[in-house]
Tab-separated table of C-alpha atoms in Angstrom:
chain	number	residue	atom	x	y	z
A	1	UNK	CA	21.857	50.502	12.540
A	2	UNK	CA	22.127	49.213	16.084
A	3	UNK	CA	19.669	50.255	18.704
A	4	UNK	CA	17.802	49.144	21.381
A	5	UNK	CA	14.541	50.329	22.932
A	6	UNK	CA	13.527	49.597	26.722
A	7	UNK	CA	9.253	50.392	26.143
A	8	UNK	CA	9.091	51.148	29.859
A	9	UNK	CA	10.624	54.403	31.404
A	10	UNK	CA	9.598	53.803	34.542
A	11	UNK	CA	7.766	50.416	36.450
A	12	UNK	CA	6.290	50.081	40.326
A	13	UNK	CA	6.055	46.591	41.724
A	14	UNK	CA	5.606	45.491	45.198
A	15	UNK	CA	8.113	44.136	47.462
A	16	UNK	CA	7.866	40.233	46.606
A	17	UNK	CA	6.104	40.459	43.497
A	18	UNK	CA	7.588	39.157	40.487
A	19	UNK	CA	9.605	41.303	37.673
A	20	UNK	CA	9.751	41.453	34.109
A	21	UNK	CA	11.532	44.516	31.861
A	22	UNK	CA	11.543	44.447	28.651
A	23	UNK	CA	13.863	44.913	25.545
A	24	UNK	CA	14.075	45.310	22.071
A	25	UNK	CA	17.112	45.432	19.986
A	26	UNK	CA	17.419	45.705	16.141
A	27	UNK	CA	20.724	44.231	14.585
A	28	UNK	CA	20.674	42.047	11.491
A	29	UNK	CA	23.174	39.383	12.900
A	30	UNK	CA	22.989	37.528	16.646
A	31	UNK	CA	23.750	40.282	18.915
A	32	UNK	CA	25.648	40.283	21.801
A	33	UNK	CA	23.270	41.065	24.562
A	34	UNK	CA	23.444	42.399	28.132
A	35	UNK	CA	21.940	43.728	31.274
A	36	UNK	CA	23.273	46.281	33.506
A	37	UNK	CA	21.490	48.180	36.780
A	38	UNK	CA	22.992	51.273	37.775
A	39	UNK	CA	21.582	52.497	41.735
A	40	UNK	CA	22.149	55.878	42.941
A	41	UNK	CA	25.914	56.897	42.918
A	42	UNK	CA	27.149	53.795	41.577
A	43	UNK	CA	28.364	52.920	38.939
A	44	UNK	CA	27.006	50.373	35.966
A	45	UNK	CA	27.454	46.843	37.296
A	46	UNK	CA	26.557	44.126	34.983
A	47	UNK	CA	23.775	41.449	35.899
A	48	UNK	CA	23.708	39.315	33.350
A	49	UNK	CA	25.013	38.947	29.435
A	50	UNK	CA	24.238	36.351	26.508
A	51	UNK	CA	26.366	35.325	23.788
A	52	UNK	CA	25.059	32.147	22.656
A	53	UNK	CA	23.765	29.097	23.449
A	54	UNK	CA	21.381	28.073	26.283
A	55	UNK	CA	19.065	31.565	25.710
A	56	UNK	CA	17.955	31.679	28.989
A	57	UNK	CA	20.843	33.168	30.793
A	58	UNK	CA	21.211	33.296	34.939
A	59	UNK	CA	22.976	36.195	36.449
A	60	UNK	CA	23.515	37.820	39.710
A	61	UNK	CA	21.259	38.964	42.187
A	62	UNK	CA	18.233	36.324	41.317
A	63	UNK	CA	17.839	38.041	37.912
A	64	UNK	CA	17.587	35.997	34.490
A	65	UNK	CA	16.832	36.720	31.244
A	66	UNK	CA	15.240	35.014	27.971
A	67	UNK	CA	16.621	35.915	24.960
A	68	UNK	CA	13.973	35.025	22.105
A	69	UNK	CA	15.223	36.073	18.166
A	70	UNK	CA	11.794	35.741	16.678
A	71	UNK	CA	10.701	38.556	18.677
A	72	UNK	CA	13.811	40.272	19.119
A	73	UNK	CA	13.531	40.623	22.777
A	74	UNK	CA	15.976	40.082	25.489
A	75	UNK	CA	13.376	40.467	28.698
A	76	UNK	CA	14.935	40.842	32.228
A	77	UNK	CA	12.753	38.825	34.860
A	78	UNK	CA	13.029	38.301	39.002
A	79	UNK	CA	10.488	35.963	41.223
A	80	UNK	CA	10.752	37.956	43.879
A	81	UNK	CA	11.882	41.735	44.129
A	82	UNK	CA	13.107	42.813	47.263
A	83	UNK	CA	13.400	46.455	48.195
A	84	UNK	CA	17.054	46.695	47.209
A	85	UNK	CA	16.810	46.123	43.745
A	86	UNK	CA	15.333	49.394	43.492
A	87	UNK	CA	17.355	51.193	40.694
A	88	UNK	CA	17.424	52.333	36.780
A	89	UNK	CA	18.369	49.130	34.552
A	90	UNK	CA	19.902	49.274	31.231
A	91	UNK	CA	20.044	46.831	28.489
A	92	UNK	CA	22.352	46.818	25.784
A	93	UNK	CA	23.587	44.887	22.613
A	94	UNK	CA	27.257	44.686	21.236
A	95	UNK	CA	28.152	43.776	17.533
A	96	UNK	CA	30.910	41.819	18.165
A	97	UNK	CA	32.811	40.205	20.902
A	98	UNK	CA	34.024	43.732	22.199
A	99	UNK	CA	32.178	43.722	25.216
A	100	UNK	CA	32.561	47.237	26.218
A	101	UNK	CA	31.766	49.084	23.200
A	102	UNK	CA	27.965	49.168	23.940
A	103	UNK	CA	24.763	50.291	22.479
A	104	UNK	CA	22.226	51.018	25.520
A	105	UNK	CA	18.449	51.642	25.866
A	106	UNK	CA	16.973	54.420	27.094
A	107	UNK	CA	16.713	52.615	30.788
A	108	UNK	CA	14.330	51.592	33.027
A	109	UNK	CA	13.657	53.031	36.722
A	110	UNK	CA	12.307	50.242	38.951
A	111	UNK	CA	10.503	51.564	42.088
A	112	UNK	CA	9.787	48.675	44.661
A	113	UNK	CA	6.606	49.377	46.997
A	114	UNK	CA	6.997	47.945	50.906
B	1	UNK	CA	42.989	50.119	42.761
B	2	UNK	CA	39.792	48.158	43.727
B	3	UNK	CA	37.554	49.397	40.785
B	4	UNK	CA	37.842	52.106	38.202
B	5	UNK	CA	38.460	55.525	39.203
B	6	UNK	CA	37.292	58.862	38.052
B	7	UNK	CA	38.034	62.649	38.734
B	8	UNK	CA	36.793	64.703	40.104
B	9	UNK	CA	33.437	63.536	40.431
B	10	UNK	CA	32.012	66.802	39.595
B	11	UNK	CA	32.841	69.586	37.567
B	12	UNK	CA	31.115	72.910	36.950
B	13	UNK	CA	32.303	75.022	34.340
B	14	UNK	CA	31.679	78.226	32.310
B	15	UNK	CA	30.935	77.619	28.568
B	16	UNK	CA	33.373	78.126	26.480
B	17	UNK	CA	36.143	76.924	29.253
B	18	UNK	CA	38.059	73.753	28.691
B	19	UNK	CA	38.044	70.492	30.701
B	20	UNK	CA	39.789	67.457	31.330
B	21	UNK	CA	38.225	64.052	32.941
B	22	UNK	CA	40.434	61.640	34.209
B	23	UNK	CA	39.787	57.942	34.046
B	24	UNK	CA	41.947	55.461	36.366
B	25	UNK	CA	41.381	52.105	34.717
B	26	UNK	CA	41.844	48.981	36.914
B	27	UNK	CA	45.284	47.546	36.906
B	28	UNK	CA	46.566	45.294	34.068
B	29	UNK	CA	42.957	45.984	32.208
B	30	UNK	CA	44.413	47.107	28.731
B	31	UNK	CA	41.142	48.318	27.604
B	32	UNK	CA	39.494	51.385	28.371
B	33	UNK	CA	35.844	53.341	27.440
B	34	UNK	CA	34.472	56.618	27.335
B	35	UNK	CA	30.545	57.314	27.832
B	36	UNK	CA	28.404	60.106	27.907
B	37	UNK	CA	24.880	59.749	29.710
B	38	UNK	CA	22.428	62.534	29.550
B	39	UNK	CA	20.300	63.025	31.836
B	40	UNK	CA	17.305	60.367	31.747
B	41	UNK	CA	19.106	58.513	28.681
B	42	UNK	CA	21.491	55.385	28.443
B	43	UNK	CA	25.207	56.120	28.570
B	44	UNK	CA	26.531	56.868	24.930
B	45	UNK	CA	29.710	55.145	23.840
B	46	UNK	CA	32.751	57.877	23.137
B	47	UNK	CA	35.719	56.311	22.342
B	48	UNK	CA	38.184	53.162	22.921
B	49	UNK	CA	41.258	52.483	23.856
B	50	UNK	CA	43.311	49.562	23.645
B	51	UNK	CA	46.494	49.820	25.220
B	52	UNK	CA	48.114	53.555	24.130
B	53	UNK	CA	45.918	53.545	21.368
B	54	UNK	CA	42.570	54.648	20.308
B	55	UNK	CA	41.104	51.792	18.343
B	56	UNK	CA	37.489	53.504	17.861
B	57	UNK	CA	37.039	57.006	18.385
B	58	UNK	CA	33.567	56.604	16.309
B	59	UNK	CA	31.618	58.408	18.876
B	60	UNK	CA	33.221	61.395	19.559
B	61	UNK	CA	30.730	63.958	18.492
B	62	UNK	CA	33.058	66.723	17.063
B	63	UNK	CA	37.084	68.135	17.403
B	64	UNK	CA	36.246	69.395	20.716
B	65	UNK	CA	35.960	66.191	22.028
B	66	UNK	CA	39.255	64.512	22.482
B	67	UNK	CA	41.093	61.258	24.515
B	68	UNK	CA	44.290	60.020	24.987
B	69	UNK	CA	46.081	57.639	27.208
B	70	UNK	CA	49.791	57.920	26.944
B	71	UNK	CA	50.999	54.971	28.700
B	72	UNK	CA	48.671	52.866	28.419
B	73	UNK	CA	46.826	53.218	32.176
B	74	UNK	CA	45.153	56.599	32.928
B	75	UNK	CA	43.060	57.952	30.662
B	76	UNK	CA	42.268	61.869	29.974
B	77	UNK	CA	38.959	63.124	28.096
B	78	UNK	CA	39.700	66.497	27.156
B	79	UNK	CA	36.772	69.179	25.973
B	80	UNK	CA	37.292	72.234	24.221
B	81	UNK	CA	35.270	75.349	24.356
B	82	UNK	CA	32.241	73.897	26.403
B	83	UNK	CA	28.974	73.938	25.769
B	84	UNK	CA	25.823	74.406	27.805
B	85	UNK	CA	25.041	70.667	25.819
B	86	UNK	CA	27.707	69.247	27.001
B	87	UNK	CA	26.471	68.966	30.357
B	88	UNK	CA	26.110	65.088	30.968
B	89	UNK	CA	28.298	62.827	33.145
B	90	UNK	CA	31.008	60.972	31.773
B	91	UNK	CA	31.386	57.404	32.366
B	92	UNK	CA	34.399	55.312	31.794
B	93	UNK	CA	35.088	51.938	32.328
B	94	UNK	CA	38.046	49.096	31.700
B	95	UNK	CA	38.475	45.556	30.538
B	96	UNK	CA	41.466	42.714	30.492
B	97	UNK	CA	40.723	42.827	26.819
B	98	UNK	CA	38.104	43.849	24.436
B	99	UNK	CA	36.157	41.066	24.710
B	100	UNK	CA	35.736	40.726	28.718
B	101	UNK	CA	33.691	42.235	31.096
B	102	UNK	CA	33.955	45.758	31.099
B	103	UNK	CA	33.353	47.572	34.327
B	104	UNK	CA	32.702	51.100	35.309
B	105	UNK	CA	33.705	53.780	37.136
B	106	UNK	CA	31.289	56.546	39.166
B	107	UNK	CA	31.371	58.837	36.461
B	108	UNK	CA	32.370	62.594	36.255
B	109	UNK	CA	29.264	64.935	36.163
B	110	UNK	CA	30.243	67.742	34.051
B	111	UNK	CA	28.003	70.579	34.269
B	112	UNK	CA	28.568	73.935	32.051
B	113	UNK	CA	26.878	77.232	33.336
């Protein structure tokens, strides 16, 4: 079965500082893989997804993310955070093409220090 | 509308009442998704519609739980006889197609006392 596991609930970095959150899917074929960050009364807004190809996908916002099969990881990283990117993030795999029928991790709350 | 569009944004309801969520896709986006998030947990896929149609109803958790979408637009979650563990909000969201970008609404909190 699908699933995918985000190991940290909850991270603290300093404004500036640089950003990595992980994630772990299991699915026996490629996976369709994305990112999402959902802030305070807003709704889910997609950062970044892969499909295939190049696996180190840009998205908005300054984020990117590596997607690496051996280890079955699809890690979210910034250079720089900056106070407004304070928010829960959510990764998530797809089986197919059907990019809205999702499988999400448990999330990740990102606190930003001034 | 601009984005997708749920009501109301919060419910709070007696167990055993019934309940209907109401998802306003975006226009012209023929597909449509239902989630459930608990609290502190990712949002769980419910069901999917493509056009008038549900194509996956997979996640539905049990008959109390049902969708429909008549004309292909608006979208209704209905639940039956609440319970207290049904407290979660609701999340739907809309794509051109299936295989798009899906994006999502506010969400419905749902609350049963």
């Amino acid at each position: 079965a699908q699933s995918v596991t985000q190991p940290d609930i909850h991270i603290t970095v300093s404004e500036g500082a640089s950003l990595e959150l992980r994630c772990n899917y299991s699915y026996g074929a490629t996976p369709y893989l994305f990112w999402y960050v959902q802030s305070p009364g807003q709704g889910l807004q997609l950062l970044l997804k892969y499909f295939s190809g190049d696996t180190l996908v840009q998205g908005i916002k300054g984020f990117e993310a590596e997607f690496k099969r051996s280890q079955s990881s699809f890690n979210l990283r910034k250079p720089s955070v900056h106070w407004s990117d304070a928010a829960e993030y959510f990764c998530a795999v797809s089986g197919s093409s059907n990019t809205g029928k999702l499988i999400f991790g448990q999330g990740t709350t990102l606190q930003v220090k001034p | 509308g601009a984005g997708v569009s749920q009501t109301p944004s919060n419910k709070v309801t007696e167990k055993g009442k019934y309940v209907e969520l109401r998802c306003d896709p975006i226009s012209g986006h023929t597909a449509l998704y239902w989630y459930r998030q608990s609290l502190g947990q990712g949002p769980e896929f419910l069901i999917y519609f493509q056009g008038t149609g549900a194509a996956d109803d997979s996640g539905l958790p049990n008959d109390r739980f049902f969708a429909v979408r008549p004309e292909g637009s608006v979208s209704t979650l209905k639940i039956q006889r609440t319970e207290r563990g049904d407290s979660a909000v609701y999340l739907c969201a809309s794509s051109r197609q299936g295989n798009t970008e899906a994006f999502f609404g506010q969400g419905t909190r749902l609350t049963v006392v």
